[in-house]
């Protein structure tokens, strides 16, 4: 059986950041990801704050677009407003490149990364998690960090995460579209009950910043049920 100080489940931003931090602190770390490639499929709009990216020294190299203002429109109240920032504070990442950069940092600091491997269950000893069982092996460790997102592969099995029927469920859709009439290519847009999102709310992130009043955009459409 393999042995490590730490097992991290899931190679999203949280899992990669945990692996980097642990390896920097001399922990023998293994990161396990079920996909065959880090960064795919893309499941997020990948919007982040400038100061967060500066801390990781990942600023302009992985940015797709910067935004310097925020626009909100509510169909319910018939009101709209725009807030201008003094400087660029938030931006959309090239998500695939962002995760590849983090993966490279994790590997350079000594983390072992296992791809195309699915964590199936925790290994238990005296009531504590002491490793994981994957579809290929068993790995013993002093600590396990579950960064598998909503799947919560380990968290659900040990009772740290409630079952689906015990929690509020949110439903969201995210997609890209073209030739959308935007207010400004440097503006994040938020709509409540508008024609874009008749029910719920939605964000619009312009991705092409070349002028002209139309843009390839990414939209998050959110509708929450309880």
mmCIF file of C-alpha atoms in Angstrom:
data_model
loop_
_atom_site.group_PDB
_atom_site.id
_atom_site.type_symbol
_atom_site.label_atom_id
_atom_site.label_comp_id
_atom_site.label_asym_id
_atom_site.label_seq_id
_atom_site.Cartn_x
_atom_site.Cartn_y
_atom_site.Cartn_z
ATOM 1 C CA UNK A 1 0.000 0.000 0.000
ATOM 2 C CA UNK A 2 1.248 3.470 -0.873
ATOM 3 C CA UNK A 3 1.803 5.911 1.973
ATOM 4 C CA UNK A 4 1.784 9.723 1.916
ATOM 5 C CA UNK A 5 1.429 12.517 4.452
ATOM 6 C CA UNK A 6 -1.533 14.036 2.603
ATOM 7 C CA UNK A 7 -4.067 13.006 -0.041
ATOM 8 C CA UNK A 8 -5.947 15.783 -1.867
ATOM 9 C CA UNK A 9 -9.065 14.758 -3.783
ATOM 10 C CA UNK A 10 -9.883 16.916 -6.832
ATOM 11 C CA UNK A 11 -7.638 19.127 -8.989
ATOM 12 C CA UNK A 12 -9.740 22.268 -9.116
ATOM 13 C CA UNK A 13 -8.429 25.597 -7.758
ATOM 14 C CA UNK A 14 -8.946 24.533 -4.109
ATOM 15 C CA UNK A 15 -7.270 21.147 -4.539
ATOM 16 C CA UNK A 16 -4.314 22.579 -6.438
ATOM 17 C CA UNK A 17 -3.861 25.413 -3.927
ATOM 18 C CA UNK A 18 -3.952 22.901 -1.050
ATOM 19 C CA UNK A 19 -1.358 20.740 -2.827
ATOM 20 C CA UNK A 20 0.948 23.700 -3.450
ATOM 21 C CA UNK A 21 0.724 24.903 0.160
ATOM 22 C CA UNK A 22 1.223 21.416 1.613
ATOM 23 C CA UNK A 23 4.186 20.591 -0.614
ATOM 24 C CA UNK A 24 5.803 23.941 0.202
ATOM 25 C CA UNK A 25 5.597 22.912 3.857
ATOM 26 C CA UNK A 26 7.433 19.637 3.150
ATOM 27 C CA UNK A 27 4.409 17.329 3.279
ATOM 28 C CA UNK A 28 4.568 14.281 1.039
ATOM 29 C CA UNK A 29 1.469 15.131 -1.013
ATOM 30 C CA UNK A 30 -0.512 13.251 -3.659
ATOM 31 C CA UNK A 31 -3.294 14.926 -5.648
ATOM 32 C CA UNK A 32 -5.928 12.690 -7.285
ATOM 33 C CA UNK A 33 -8.082 13.850 -10.217
ATOM 34 C CA UNK A 34 -10.717 11.738 -11.987
ATOM 35 C CA UNK A 35 -10.412 13.612 -15.318
ATOM 36 C CA UNK A 36 -7.674 12.788 -17.810
ATOM 37 C CA UNK A 37 -6.629 16.437 -18.081
ATOM 38 C CA UNK A 38 -6.519 19.247 -15.544
ATOM 39 C CA UNK A 39 -8.808 22.143 -16.470
ATOM 40 C CA UNK A 40 -11.395 20.245 -18.513
ATOM 41 C CA UNK A 41 -14.314 20.248 -18.678
ATOM 42 C CA UNK A 42 -14.684 23.937 -17.816
ATOM 43 C CA UNK A 43 -17.499 24.319 -15.291
ATOM 44 C CA UNK A 44 -17.080 27.896 -14.149
ATOM 45 C CA UNK A 45 -17.002 31.470 -15.410
ATOM 46 C CA UNK A 46 -13.606 31.773 -13.686
ATOM 47 C CA UNK A 47 -14.016 35.312 -12.370
ATOM 48 C CA UNK A 48 -11.541 36.352 -9.689
ATOM 49 C CA UNK A 49 -10.268 39.410 -7.846
ATOM 50 C CA UNK A 50 -6.985 41.102 -8.761
ATOM 51 C CA UNK A 51 -5.482 40.944 -5.263
ATOM 52 C CA UNK A 52 -6.055 37.178 -5.076
ATOM 53 C CA UNK A 53 -4.165 36.646 -8.334
ATOM 54 C CA UNK A 54 -1.345 38.956 -7.219
ATOM 55 C CA UNK A 55 -0.827 36.813 -4.113
ATOM 56 C CA UNK A 56 -0.253 33.772 -6.358
ATOM 57 C CA UNK A 57 1.940 35.703 -8.816
ATOM 58 C CA UNK A 58 -0.410 34.709 -11.651
ATOM 59 C CA UNK A 59 -1.668 38.053 -12.826
ATOM 60 C CA UNK A 60 -1.628 38.980 -16.531
ATOM 61 C CA UNK A 61 -0.295 35.636 -17.734
ATOM 62 C CA UNK A 62 -3.637 33.883 -17.208
ATOM 63 C CA UNK A 63 -6.175 36.715 -17.630
ATOM 64 C CA UNK A 64 -8.776 36.616 -20.363
ATOM 65 C CA UNK A 65 -10.531 39.939 -19.669
ATOM 66 C CA UNK A 66 -10.376 42.736 -17.092
ATOM 67 C CA UNK A 67 -13.444 44.657 -15.879
ATOM 68 C CA UNK A 68 -13.556 48.160 -14.425
ATOM 69 C CA UNK A 69 -17.290 48.652 -13.859
ATOM 70 C CA UNK A 70 -20.418 46.836 -12.705
ATOM 71 C CA UNK A 71 -23.944 47.171 -14.167
ATOM 72 C CA UNK A 72 -27.133 45.883 -12.567
ATOM 73 C CA UNK A 73 -30.685 45.893 -13.917
ATOM 74 C CA UNK A 74 -33.809 44.691 -12.127
ATOM 75 C CA UNK A 75 -36.960 44.026 -14.145
ATOM 76 C CA UNK A 76 -38.946 43.805 -10.896
ATOM 77 C CA UNK A 77 -38.195 47.363 -9.812
ATOM 78 C CA UNK A 78 -37.579 48.807 -13.279
ATOM 79 C CA UNK A 79 -34.310 50.279 -12.006
ATOM 80 C CA UNK A 80 -30.743 50.052 -13.249
ATOM 81 C CA UNK A 81 -27.415 51.399 -12.043
ATOM 82 C CA UNK A 82 -23.739 51.311 -12.913
ATOM 83 C CA UNK A 83 -20.740 51.438 -10.584
ATOM 84 C CA UNK A 84 -17.315 52.398 -11.908
ATOM 85 C CA UNK A 85 -14.154 51.138 -10.205
ATOM 86 C CA UNK A 86 -11.102 53.354 -9.887
ATOM 87 C CA UNK A 87 -8.975 50.640 -11.462
ATOM 88 C CA UNK A 88 -9.352 47.113 -12.805
ATOM 89 C CA UNK A 89 -10.232 44.984 -9.797
ATOM 90 C CA UNK A 90 -11.842 41.871 -11.196
ATOM 91 C CA UNK A 91 -11.348 39.764 -14.302
ATOM 92 C CA UNK A 92 -12.186 36.589 -16.171
ATOM 93 C CA UNK A 93 -9.459 33.959 -16.226
ATOM 94 C CA UNK A 94 -8.386 31.696 -19.012
ATOM 95 C CA UNK A 95 -9.499 28.869 -16.742
ATOM 96 C CA UNK A 96 -7.628 26.039 -18.448
ATOM 97 C CA UNK A 97 -4.367 28.006 -18.447
ATOM 98 C CA UNK A 98 -4.972 29.065 -14.838
ATOM 99 C CA UNK A 99 -5.292 25.473 -13.612
ATOM 100 C CA UNK A 100 -2.306 24.342 -15.677
ATOM 101 C CA UNK A 101 -0.199 27.057 -14.035
ATOM 102 C CA UNK A 102 -1.330 25.915 -10.581
ATOM 103 C CA UNK A 103 -0.663 22.268 -11.493
ATOM 104 C CA UNK A 104 2.850 23.191 -12.591
ATOM 105 C CA UNK A 105 3.437 24.988 -9.280
ATOM 106 C CA UNK A 106 2.163 21.946 -7.380
ATOM 107 C CA UNK A 107 4.459 19.588 -9.303
ATOM 108 C CA UNK A 108 7.486 21.889 -8.952
ATOM 109 C CA UNK A 109 6.949 21.981 -5.193
ATOM 110 C CA UNK A 110 6.917 18.191 -5.043
ATOM 111 C CA UNK A 111 3.250 17.140 -5.215
ATOM 112 C CA UNK A 112 2.523 13.919 -7.071
ATOM 113 C CA UNK A 113 -0.462 14.286 -9.431
ATOM 114 C CA UNK A 114 -2.540 11.251 -10.440
ATOM 115 C CA UNK A 115 -4.905 11.749 -13.405
ATOM 116 C CA UNK A 116 -7.705 9.499 -14.709
ATOM 117 C CA UNK A 117 -8.120 8.042 -11.230
ATOM 118 C CA UNK A 118 -11.376 8.067 -9.293
ATOM 119 C CA UNK A 119 -11.548 8.143 -5.494
ATOM 120 C CA UNK A 120 -14.232 5.684 -4.397
ATOM 121 C CA UNK A 121 -14.219 5.706 -0.600
ATOM 122 C CA UNK A 122 -12.203 6.649 2.482
ATOM 123 C CA UNK A 123 -9.970 4.229 4.335
ATOM 124 C CA UNK A 124 -11.037 4.281 7.977
ATOM 125 C CA UNK A 125 -9.053 3.434 11.103
ATOM 126 C CA UNK A 126 -10.390 3.860 14.645
ATOM 127 C CA UNK A 127 -13.122 6.179 13.388
ATOM 128 C CA UNK A 128 -10.734 8.469 11.492
ATOM 129 C CA UNK A 129 -10.017 8.863 7.785
ATOM 130 C CA UNK A 130 -6.553 7.434 7.166
ATOM 131 C CA UNK A 131 -6.403 7.411 3.377
ATOM 132 C CA UNK A 132 -8.491 6.642 0.314
ATOM 133 C CA UNK A 133 -9.381 3.788 -1.984
ATOM 134 C CA UNK A 134 -9.392 4.619 -5.700
ATOM 135 C CA UNK A 135 -10.387 2.542 -8.705
ATOM 136 C CA UNK A 136 -6.700 1.612 -9.045
ATOM 137 C CA UNK A 137 -5.122 1.418 -5.581
ATOM 138 C CA UNK A 138 -5.287 2.086 -1.866
ATOM 139 C CA UNK A 139 -3.360 5.025 -0.447
ATOM 140 C CA UNK A 140 -2.694 5.469 3.265
ATOM 141 C CA UNK A 141 -2.187 8.987 4.616
ATOM 142 C CA UNK A 142 -2.206 11.010 7.813
ATOM 143 C CA UNK A 143 -4.625 13.556 6.318
ATOM 144 C CA UNK A 144 -7.177 13.745 3.498
ATOM 145 C CA UNK A 145 -8.526 17.001 2.037
ATOM 146 C CA UNK A 146 -11.723 16.600 0.021
ATOM 147 C CA UNK A 147 -11.778 19.213 -2.759
ATOM 148 C CA UNK A 148 -14.161 17.327 -5.023
ATOM 149 C CA UNK A 149 -16.753 20.107 -5.006
ATOM 150 C CA UNK A 150 -20.456 19.286 -4.951
ATOM 151 C CA UNK A 151 -19.662 15.579 -5.346
ATOM 152 C CA UNK A 152 -18.015 15.610 -1.890
ATOM 153 C CA UNK A 153 -16.789 12.062 -2.435
ATOM 154 C CA UNK A 154 -15.276 11.695 1.013
ATOM 155 C CA UNK A 155 -17.373 14.244 2.910
ATOM 156 C CA UNK A 156 -20.689 12.581 2.104
ATOM 157 C CA UNK A 157 -19.494 9.102 3.013
ATOM 158 C CA UNK A 158 -18.309 10.122 6.477
ATOM 159 C CA UNK A 159 -21.347 12.282 7.226
ATOM 160 C CA UNK A 160 -19.720 15.733 7.051
ATOM 161 C CA UNK A 161 -21.885 16.745 4.090
ATOM 162 C CA UNK A 162 -25.691 16.276 4.268
ATOM 163 C CA UNK A 163 -27.537 14.113 1.755
ATOM 164 C CA UNK A 164 -29.151 15.918 -1.184
ATOM 165 C CA UNK A 165 -32.658 15.586 0.286
ATOM 166 C CA UNK A 166 -31.545 17.406 3.454
ATOM 167 C CA UNK A 167 -30.228 20.566 1.815
ATOM 168 C CA UNK A 168 -31.444 23.390 -0.395
ATOM 169 C CA UNK A 169 -30.724 22.699 -4.035
ATOM 170 C CA UNK A 170 -29.586 25.393 -6.436
ATOM 171 C CA UNK A 171 -29.778 24.913 -10.191
ATOM 172 C CA UNK A 172 -27.564 26.900 -12.538
ATOM 173 C CA UNK A 173 -26.736 26.954 -16.230
ATOM 174 C CA UNK A 174 -23.704 28.485 -17.871
ATOM 175 C CA UNK A 175 -23.176 28.995 -21.575
ATOM 176 C CA UNK A 176 -21.443 31.178 -24.170
ATOM 177 C CA UNK A 177 -23.228 33.219 -26.815
ATOM 178 C CA UNK A 178 -22.254 35.758 -29.491
ATOM 179 C CA UNK A 179 -23.506 39.083 -30.858
ATOM 180 C CA UNK A 180 -24.947 40.080 -27.512
ATOM 181 C CA UNK A 181 -25.630 43.798 -27.124
ATOM 182 C CA UNK A 182 -23.434 44.860 -24.186
ATOM 183 C CA UNK A 183 -23.245 48.117 -22.257
ATOM 184 C CA UNK A 184 -19.472 48.180 -22.292
ATOM 185 C CA UNK A 185 -16.804 45.575 -22.970
ATOM 186 C CA UNK A 186 -15.177 46.348 -19.609
ATOM 187 C CA UNK A 187 -18.369 45.918 -17.603
ATOM 188 C CA UNK A 188 -19.715 42.971 -15.623
ATOM 189 C CA UNK A 189 -23.491 42.828 -16.056
ATOM 190 C CA UNK A 190 -26.055 41.479 -13.601
ATOM 191 C CA UNK A 191 -29.742 40.974 -14.415
ATOM 192 C CA UNK A 192 -32.691 40.101 -12.190
ATOM 193 C CA UNK A 193 -35.845 38.878 -13.920
ATOM 194 C CA UNK A 194 -34.845 40.382 -17.268
ATOM 195 C CA UNK A 195 -35.413 38.871 -20.728
ATOM 196 C CA UNK A 196 -32.043 37.155 -20.390
ATOM 197 C CA UNK A 197 -33.124 35.454 -17.170
ATOM 198 C CA UNK A 198 -36.949 35.480 -16.906
ATOM 199 C CA UNK A 199 -36.742 33.616 -13.600
ATOM 200 C CA UNK A 200 -33.924 34.043 -11.098
ATOM 201 C CA UNK A 201 -30.834 36.099 -11.862
ATOM 202 C CA UNK A 202 -27.883 36.013 -14.207
ATOM 203 C CA UNK A 203 -24.392 37.349 -14.777
ATOM 204 C CA UNK A 204 -22.980 38.313 -18.177
ATOM 205 C CA UNK A 205 -19.199 38.409 -18.656
ATOM 206 C CA UNK A 206 -17.970 39.922 -21.961
ATOM 207 C CA UNK A 207 -15.087 37.803 -23.257
ATOM 208 C CA UNK A 208 -14.058 39.640 -26.445
ATOM 209 C CA UNK A 209 -12.809 43.128 -25.726
ATOM 210 C CA UNK A 210 -12.314 44.545 -29.211
ATOM 211 C CA UNK A 211 -14.970 47.269 -29.280
ATOM 212 C CA UNK A 212 -17.978 47.537 -31.542
ATOM 213 C CA UNK A 213 -20.809 47.143 -29.012
ATOM 214 C CA UNK A 214 -21.276 43.394 -29.426
ATOM 215 C CA UNK A 215 -19.341 40.616 -27.802
ATOM 216 C CA UNK A 216 -18.823 36.937 -27.394
ATOM 217 C CA UNK A 217 -20.075 36.525 -23.836
ATOM 218 C CA UNK A 218 -20.402 33.954 -21.130
ATOM 219 C CA UNK A 219 -23.653 33.944 -19.204
ATOM 220 C CA UNK A 220 -24.499 32.305 -15.912
ATOM 221 C CA UNK A 221 -28.209 31.649 -15.528
ATOM 222 C CA UNK A 222 -29.216 30.792 -11.977
ATOM 223 C CA UNK A 223 -32.509 29.554 -10.611
ATOM 224 C CA UNK A 224 -32.762 28.355 -7.031
ATOM 225 C CA UNK A 225 -35.273 25.880 -5.625
ATOM 226 C CA UNK A 226 -35.645 25.030 -1.950
#
